[in-house]
Amino acid sequence: MDYATLLQILDSTVRLAVPLLLACLAGLWSERAGVFDIGLEGKMLVAAFASGAVAFLTGSAWAGLLAGVGAALVWAVLHGLAAITFRGNQLISGVALNFLASGITVLVAQATFQQGGRTPALSGEARFTELTLPLADTLRDMPVIGPLYADVISGHPILTYVALLAVPLTWWVLYRTRFGLRLRAVGENPAAVDTAGVSVARMRFSGVLITGVLCGIAGAYLATALQAGFGREMTAGRGYIALAALIFAKWRPWGALWATLLFGFFQAIALRPDVVPIPVPALEALPYVLTVLVLAGFVGKAIPPRAGGEPYVKER
């Protein structure tokens, strides 16, 4: 493999890791607050449809982004009502929302656009274009570092850099602010937080809503940046892969970055059968095989928030 091919694979790794990273951070916020969210897939799917449809109708990728975030927030509120307000089973609620998203996106897309459950192709201002970072063209001729900066670090849509900036921001809020301390405490010992006069339900809803925002950005990225429009089931299991990456990262923001880059690398390798002498079907299965291996190897070792998945009932 020559250096140019490696750069192409690394570039694809970053592009494919972005929705996984956003979804992984989304799950981190929810689960740190004590709410397990297996519905990341559904939130991304409705966001992808809403962003693709609105971007096509308005001709604006930014309008599509707002629509995607709004749609994901609706799904987040539904999950919050079921899991926090009505103290339902969080896993069942997430699965139900995934099935609902899978059906309703295809139904509405077909009824609206009559293109087999897809939205029309996006172009121009309806898509997020690639950004060229400062000095990218100037440094391109510099050995090794220049092409890496110009072709891998530079040249991505703005949502890519939003996703990367979300990592240190998540770390800072969770570990350096009072809000983050309370949110993590709610996921570990909600009774102690309640005794201190902090609303457990409000903190958990805050985590769930932040999850909705990040899933909305992830879905919008899929429909308006990575691809040119919405396609049925276009999330392709990314929500579940993000959950596996979250376990692999042990519910830590920086770990989520490296874990999702690893998964993105395997997806990028799957797109290059000319590089790895493995049959194409086996390459396409690599990300999902890695997901199974991570879950099998780390479920017993990674320790989730202690109060995760348990509805909180206030003692009287």
CSV table of C-alpha atoms in Angstrom, one decimal:
chain,number,residue,atom,x,y,z
A,1,MET,CA,0.0,0.0,0.0
A,2,ASP,CA,1.5,3.3,-1.0
A,3,TYR,CA,1.1,6.6,0.9
A,4,ALA,CA,-1.5,8.0,-1.4
A,5,THR,CA,-3.7,5.0,-0.9
A,6,LEU,CA,-3.2,5.2,2.8
A,7,LEU,CA,-4.3,8.8,2.8
A,8,GLN,CA,-7.4,7.9,0.8
A,9,ILE,CA,-8.3,5.2,3.4
A,10,LEU,CA,-7.7,7.6,6.3
A,11,ASP,CA,-9.9,10.3,4.6
A,12,SER,CA,-12.7,7.7,4.2
A,13,THR,CA,-12.1,6.7,7.8
A,14,VAL,CA,-12.8,10.2,9.0
A,15,ARG,CA,-15.9,10.6,6.8
A,16,LEU,CA,-17.4,7.3,7.9
A,17,ALA,CA,-16.5,7.8,11.6
A,18,VAL,CA,-18.3,11.1,12.0
A,19,PRO,CA,-21.9,9.7,12.3
A,20,LEU,CA,-20.6,7.0,14.6
A,21,LEU,CA,-18.8,9.6,16.8
A,22,LEU,CA,-21.9,11.8,17.1
A,23,ALA,CA,-24.1,8.8,17.9
A,24,CYS,CA,-21.5,7.5,20.4
A,25,LEU,CA,-21.3,10.8,22.2
A,26,ALA,CA,-25.1,11.0,22.1
A,27,GLY,CA,-25.4,7.6,23.8
A,28,LEU,CA,-22.7,8.7,26.3
A,29,TRP,CA,-24.8,11.7,27.4
A,30,SER,CA,-27.9,9.6,27.9
A,31,GLU,CA,-26.3,6.7,29.6
A,32,ARG,CA,-24.2,8.9,31.9
A,33,ALA,CA,-27.5,10.3,33.1
A,34,GLY,CA,-28.8,6.8,33.8
A,35,VAL,CA,-31.0,6.3,30.7
A,36,PHE,CA,-29.9,3.5,28.4
A,37,ASP,CA,-30.8,4.5,24.8
A,38,ILE,CA,-30.8,1.7,22.2
A,39,GLY,CA,-32.9,4.0,20.1
A,40,LEU,CA,-29.9,5.9,18.6
A,41,GLU,CA,-30.6,4.2,15.3
A,42,GLY,CA,-34.1,5.5,15.1
A,43,LYS,CA,-33.2,9.0,16.1
A,44,MET,CA,-30.6,9.2,13.4
A,45,LEU,CA,-33.0,7.7,10.8
A,46,VAL,CA,-35.8,10.2,11.4
A,47,ALA,CA,-33.2,13.0,11.4
A,48,ALA,CA,-31.7,11.8,8.1
A,49,PHE,CA,-35.2,11.8,6.5
A,50,ALA,CA,-36.2,15.1,7.9
A,51,SER,CA,-33.0,16.8,6.9
A,52,GLY,CA,-33.0,15.3,3.4
A,53,ALA,CA,-36.6,16.2,2.8
A,54,VAL,CA,-36.4,19.8,4.1
A,55,ALA,CA,-33.0,20.4,2.4
A,56,PHE,CA,-34.6,19.4,-0.9
A,57,LEU,CA,-37.7,21.4,-0.4
A,58,THR,CA,-35.9,24.6,0.8
A,59,GLY,CA,-32.6,24.2,-1.1
A,60,SER,CA,-30.8,24.9,2.2
A,61,ALA,CA,-28.6,22.4,4.0
A,62,TRP,CA,-28.8,24.5,7.2
A,63,ALA,CA,-32.6,24.2,7.1
A,64,GLY,CA,-32.2,20.5,6.7
A,65,LEU,CA,-29.9,20.4,9.7
A,66,LEU,CA,-32.5,22.2,11.9
A,67,ALA,CA,-35.2,19.9,10.7
A,68,GLY,CA,-33.1,16.8,11.5
A,69,VAL,CA,-32.3,18.0,15.0
A,70,GLY,CA,-36.0,18.8,15.5
A,71,ALA,CA,-37.1,15.4,14.4
A,72,ALA,CA,-34.5,13.6,16.6
A,73,LEU,CA,-35.6,15.8,19.6
A,74,VAL,CA,-39.2,14.6,19.1
A,75,TRP,CA,-37.9,11.0,19.3
A,76,ALA,CA,-35.8,11.9,22.3
A,77,VAL,CA,-38.8,13.4,24.1
A,78,LEU,CA,-40.9,10.3,23.4
A,79,HIS,CA,-38.1,8.1,24.8
A,80,GLY,CA,-37.8,10.4,27.8
A,81,LEU,CA,-41.5,10.3,28.5
A,82,ALA,CA,-41.6,6.5,28.3
A,83,ALA,CA,-38.4,5.9,30.3
A,84,ILE,CA,-38.3,8.7,32.8
A,85,THR,CA,-41.9,10.0,33.3
A,86,PHE,CA,-43.7,6.7,33.0
A,87,ARG,CA,-40.8,4.6,34.2
A,88,GLY,CA,-41.1,2.1,31.4
A,89,ASN,CA,-38.5,-0.4,30.2
A,90,GLN,CA,-35.8,1.7,28.6
A,91,LEU,CA,-34.6,-1.0,26.2
A,92,ILE,CA,-38.1,-1.8,24.9
A,93,SER,CA,-38.8,1.9,24.5
A,94,GLY,CA,-35.7,2.3,22.4
A,95,VAL,CA,-36.4,-0.7,20.2
A,96,ALA,CA,-40.0,0.4,19.7
A,97,LEU,CA,-38.8,3.9,18.5
A,98,ASN,CA,-36.3,2.2,16.1
A,99,PHE,CA,-39.1,0.2,14.5
A,100,LEU,CA,-41.4,3.2,14.4
A,101,ALA,CA,-38.6,5.3,12.7
A,102,SER,CA,-37.9,2.5,10.2
A,103,GLY,CA,-41.5,2.3,9.1
A,104,ILE,CA,-42.6,6.0,9.2
A,105,THR,CA,-39.6,7.3,7.3
A,106,VAL,CA,-40.2,5.1,4.3
A,107,LEU,CA,-44.0,5.6,4.5
A,108,VAL,CA,-43.7,9.4,4.5
A,109,ALA,CA,-41.0,9.5,2.0
A,110,GLN,CA,-42.9,7.4,-0.5
A,111,ALA,CA,-46.1,9.4,0.1
A,112,THR,CA,-44.3,12.7,-0.4
A,113,PHE,CA,-41.8,12.0,-3.2
A,114,GLN,CA,-43.0,8.7,-4.8
A,115,GLN,CA,-39.4,7.5,-5.2
A,116,GLY,CA,-39.4,4.2,-3.5
A,117,GLY,CA,-39.0,5.6,0.0
A,118,ARG,CA,-36.1,7.9,-1.0
A,119,THR,CA,-35.9,11.7,-1.2
A,120,PRO,CA,-34.8,13.3,-4.5
A,121,ALA,CA,-31.0,13.8,-4.9
A,122,LEU,CA,-29.6,16.9,-3.2
A,123,SER,CA,-27.2,19.3,-4.9
A,124,GLY,CA,-25.8,22.8,-4.6
A,125,GLU,CA,-26.8,24.7,-1.4
A,126,ALA,CA,-28.9,21.7,-0.2
A,127,ARG,CA,-25.7,19.9,0.7
A,128,PHE,CA,-22.9,20.8,3.1
A,129,THR,CA,-19.8,21.3,0.9
A,130,GLU,CA,-16.2,20.6,1.8
A,131,LEU,CA,-14.2,23.2,3.6
A,132,THR,CA,-10.6,23.9,2.9
A,133,LEU,CA,-8.7,24.7,6.1
A,134,PRO,CA,-6.1,27.6,6.2
A,135,LEU,CA,-2.8,26.8,4.5
A,136,ALA,CA,-4.0,23.5,3.1
A,137,ASP,CA,-3.0,24.3,-0.4
A,138,THR,CA,0.3,25.9,0.7
A,139,LEU,CA,1.4,22.9,2.8
A,140,ARG,CA,0.3,20.3,0.3
A,141,ASP,CA,3.8,19.9,-1.2
A,142,MET,CA,5.5,19.4,2.2
A,143,PRO,CA,6.6,15.8,2.6
A,144,VAL,CA,4.4,13.4,4.6
A,145,ILE,CA,2.7,16.1,6.8
A,146,GLY,CA,1.5,18.3,3.9
A,147,PRO,CA,-0.7,15.7,2.1
A,148,LEU,CA,-1.9,14.4,5.5
A,149,TYR,CA,-3.1,17.9,6.4
A,150,ALA,CA,-4.5,18.8,3.0
A,151,ASP,CA,-6.2,15.5,2.1
A,152,VAL,CA,-7.2,14.0,5.5
A,153,ILE,CA,-7.6,16.8,8.0
A,154,SER,CA,-8.8,19.5,5.6
A,155,GLY,CA,-11.5,19.1,3.0
A,156,HIS,CA,-14.5,17.9,5.1
A,157,PRO,CA,-18.0,19.4,5.6
A,158,ILE,CA,-18.4,21.7,8.6
A,159,LEU,CA,-20.4,19.0,10.5
A,160,THR,CA,-17.2,16.9,10.6
A,161,TYR,CA,-15.4,19.6,12.6
A,162,VAL,CA,-18.5,20.1,14.7
A,163,ALA,CA,-18.3,16.4,15.6
A,164,LEU,CA,-14.6,16.6,16.4
A,165,LEU,CA,-15.1,19.7,18.6
A,166,ALA,CA,-17.9,17.9,20.4
A,167,VAL,CA,-15.4,15.5,22.0
A,168,PRO,CA,-13.4,18.1,24.1
A,169,LEU,CA,-16.6,20.0,24.7
A,170,THR,CA,-18.3,16.9,26.1
A,171,TRP,CA,-15.3,16.1,28.2
A,172,TRP,CA,-15.2,19.7,29.6
A,173,VAL,CA,-18.9,19.8,30.4
A,174,LEU,CA,-19.0,16.4,32.0
A,175,TYR,CA,-15.9,16.7,34.1
A,176,ARG,CA,-15.3,20.4,34.7
A,177,THR,CA,-18.8,21.9,35.3
A,178,ARG,CA,-21.4,21.6,38.0
A,179,PHE,CA,-24.0,20.5,35.4
A,180,GLY,CA,-21.7,17.6,34.3
A,181,LEU,CA,-21.0,16.5,37.9
A,182,ARG,CA,-24.7,16.4,38.6
A,183,LEU,CA,-25.5,14.5,35.4
A,184,ARG,CA,-22.9,11.9,36.1
A,185,ALA,CA,-24.1,11.6,39.7
A,186,VAL,CA,-27.6,11.0,38.5
A,187,GLY,CA,-26.3,8.0,36.5
A,188,GLU,CA,-24.5,6.6,39.6
A,189,ASN,CA,-26.6,7.5,42.6
A,190,PRO,CA,-29.8,9.3,41.8
A,191,ALA,CA,-31.1,9.1,45.4
A,192,ALA,CA,-28.1,11.1,46.7
A,193,VAL,CA,-28.7,13.8,44.0
A,194,ASP,CA,-32.4,13.9,44.9
A,195,THR,CA,-31.4,14.3,48.6
A,196,ALA,CA,-29.3,17.3,47.6
A,197,GLY,CA,-32.3,19.0,46.1
A,198,VAL,CA,-31.6,18.4,42.4
A,199,SER,CA,-34.4,17.1,40.2
A,200,VAL,CA,-33.4,13.6,38.9
A,201,ALA,CA,-36.0,13.7,36.2
A,202,ARG,CA,-34.8,17.1,35.0
A,203,MET,CA,-31.2,16.0,34.8
A,204,ARG,CA,-32.1,12.8,33.0
A,205,PHE,CA,-34.3,14.7,30.5
A,206,SER,CA,-31.4,17.1,29.9
A,207,GLY,CA,-29.1,14.1,29.0
A,208,VAL,CA,-31.8,12.6,26.7
A,209,LEU,CA,-32.4,15.9,24.9
A,210,ILE,CA,-28.6,16.4,24.3
A,211,THR,CA,-28.7,12.9,22.9
A,212,GLY,CA,-31.4,14.0,20.5
A,213,VAL,CA,-29.4,17.0,19.3
A,214,LEU,CA,-26.3,14.9,18.6
A,215,CYS,CA,-28.3,12.2,16.8
A,216,GLY,CA,-30.0,14.9,14.8
A,217,ILE,CA,-26.6,16.3,13.6
A,218,ALA,CA,-25.5,12.7,12.8
A,219,GLY,CA,-28.6,12.0,10.7
A,220,ALA,CA,-28.3,15.4,8.9
A,221,TYR,CA,-24.6,14.5,8.2
A,222,LEU,CA,-25.7,11.2,6.6
A,223,ALA,CA,-28.3,12.8,4.3
A,224,THR,CA,-26.7,16.2,3.4
A,225,ALA,CA,-23.0,15.6,3.7
A,226,LEU,CA,-22.0,11.9,3.4
A,227,GLN,CA,-24.7,11.2,0.9
A,228,ALA,CA,-26.9,13.3,-1.4
A,229,GLY,CA,-30.3,12.7,0.1
A,230,PHE,CA,-32.2,10.2,2.3
A,231,GLY,CA,-32.4,6.5,1.4
A,232,ARG,CA,-34.4,3.9,3.2
A,233,GLU,CA,-32.6,2.3,6.2
A,234,MET,CA,-29.6,4.5,5.3
A,235,THR,CA,-28.3,4.4,8.9
A,236,ALA,CA,-27.4,0.7,8.3
A,237,GLY,CA,-26.9,-0.3,11.9
A,238,ARG,CA,-24.7,2.7,12.8
A,239,GLY,CA,-26.7,3.3,16.0
A,240,TYR,CA,-25.9,-0.2,17.2
A,241,ILE,CA,-22.3,0.1,16.2
A,242,ALA,CA,-22.1,3.4,18.1
A,243,LEU,CA,-23.4,1.6,21.2
A,244,ALA,CA,-20.7,-1.0,20.8
A,245,ALA,CA,-18.1,1.7,20.4
A,246,LEU,CA,-19.5,3.4,23.6
A,247,ILE,CA,-18.9,0.2,25.6
A,248,PHE,CA,-15.4,-0.2,24.0
A,249,ALA,CA,-14.7,3.4,25.1
A,250,LYS,CA,-15.9,2.7,28.6
A,251,TRP,CA,-18.3,5.7,28.5
A,252,ARG,CA,-15.5,8.3,28.1
A,253,PRO,CA,-15.5,11.0,25.4
A,254,TRP,CA,-11.9,10.6,24.2
A,255,GLY,CA,-12.3,6.9,24.2
A,256,ALA,CA,-15.4,7.4,22.0
A,257,LEU,CA,-13.3,9.3,19.5
A,258,TRP,CA,-10.7,6.5,19.1
A,259,ALA,CA,-13.2,3.7,19.2
A,260,THR,CA,-15.3,5.3,16.4
A,261,LEU,CA,-12.2,6.0,14.3
A,262,LEU,CA,-11.4,2.3,14.7
A,263,PHE,CA,-14.8,1.3,13.5
A,264,GLY,CA,-14.6,3.9,10.7
A,265,PHE,CA,-11.3,2.4,9.6
A,266,PHE,CA,-12.8,-1.0,9.3
A,267,GLN,CA,-15.7,0.5,7.2
A,268,ALA,CA,-13.2,2.3,5.0
A,269,ILE,CA,-11.2,-0.9,4.5
A,270,ALA,CA,-14.5,-2.7,3.5
A,271,LEU,CA,-14.8,-0.2,0.6
A,272,ARG,CA,-11.4,-1.0,-0.7
A,273,PRO,CA,-11.3,-4.7,-1.8
A,274,ASP,CA,-8.3,-3.8,-4.0
A,275,VAL,CA,-6.2,-3.1,-0.9
A,276,VAL,CA,-7.0,-6.1,1.3
A,277,PRO,CA,-7.1,-9.6,-0.5
A,278,ILE,CA,-10.3,-10.7,1.2
A,279,PRO,CA,-13.7,-11.5,-0.5
A,280,VAL,CA,-15.9,-8.4,-0.7
A,281,PRO,CA,-18.8,-10.0,1.4
A,282,ALA,CA,-16.3,-10.7,4.2
A,283,LEU,CA,-15.0,-7.1,4.0
A,284,GLU,CA,-18.5,-5.7,4.2
A,285,ALA,CA,-19.1,-7.8,7.3
A,286,LEU,CA,-16.0,-6.5,9.0
A,287,PRO,CA,-17.6,-3.6,11.0
A,288,TYR,CA,-20.4,-5.8,12.2
A,289,VAL,CA,-18.0,-8.6,13.1
A,290,LEU,CA,-15.9,-6.1,15.1
A,291,THR,CA,-19.2,-5.0,16.9
A,292,VAL,CA,-19.9,-8.6,18.0
A,293,LEU,CA,-16.3,-9.1,19.1
A,294,VAL,CA,-16.3,-5.8,21.1
A,295,LEU,CA,-19.6,-6.7,22.8
A,296,ALA,CA,-18.4,-10.3,23.5
A,297,GLY,CA,-15.1,-9.1,24.9
A,298,PHE,CA,-16.0,-6.0,26.8
A,299,VAL,CA,-19.5,-6.3,28.2
A,300,GLY,CA,-18.2,-8.2,31.2
A,301,LYS,CA,-15.2,-5.8,31.7
A,302,ALA,CA,-16.6,-2.3,30.9
A,303,ILE,CA,-18.6,-1.0,33.9
A,304,PRO,CA,-21.6,1.1,32.9
A,305,PRO,CA,-23.1,3.8,35.2
A,306,ARG,CA,-24.5,2.0,38.2
A,307,ALA,CA,-28.0,3.4,38.0
A,308,GLY,CA,-28.2,3.0,34.2
A,309,GLY,CA,-31.5,1.4,33.0
A,310,GLU,CA,-33.2,1.7,36.3
A,311,PRO,CA,-36.2,4.1,36.6
A,312,TYR,CA,-35.9,6.3,39.7
A,313,VAL,CA,-38.7,6.2,42.2
A,314,LYS,CA,-38.6,9.0,44.8
A,315,GLU,CA,-38.7,7.7,48.3
A,316,ARG,CA,-41.5,9.2,50.4
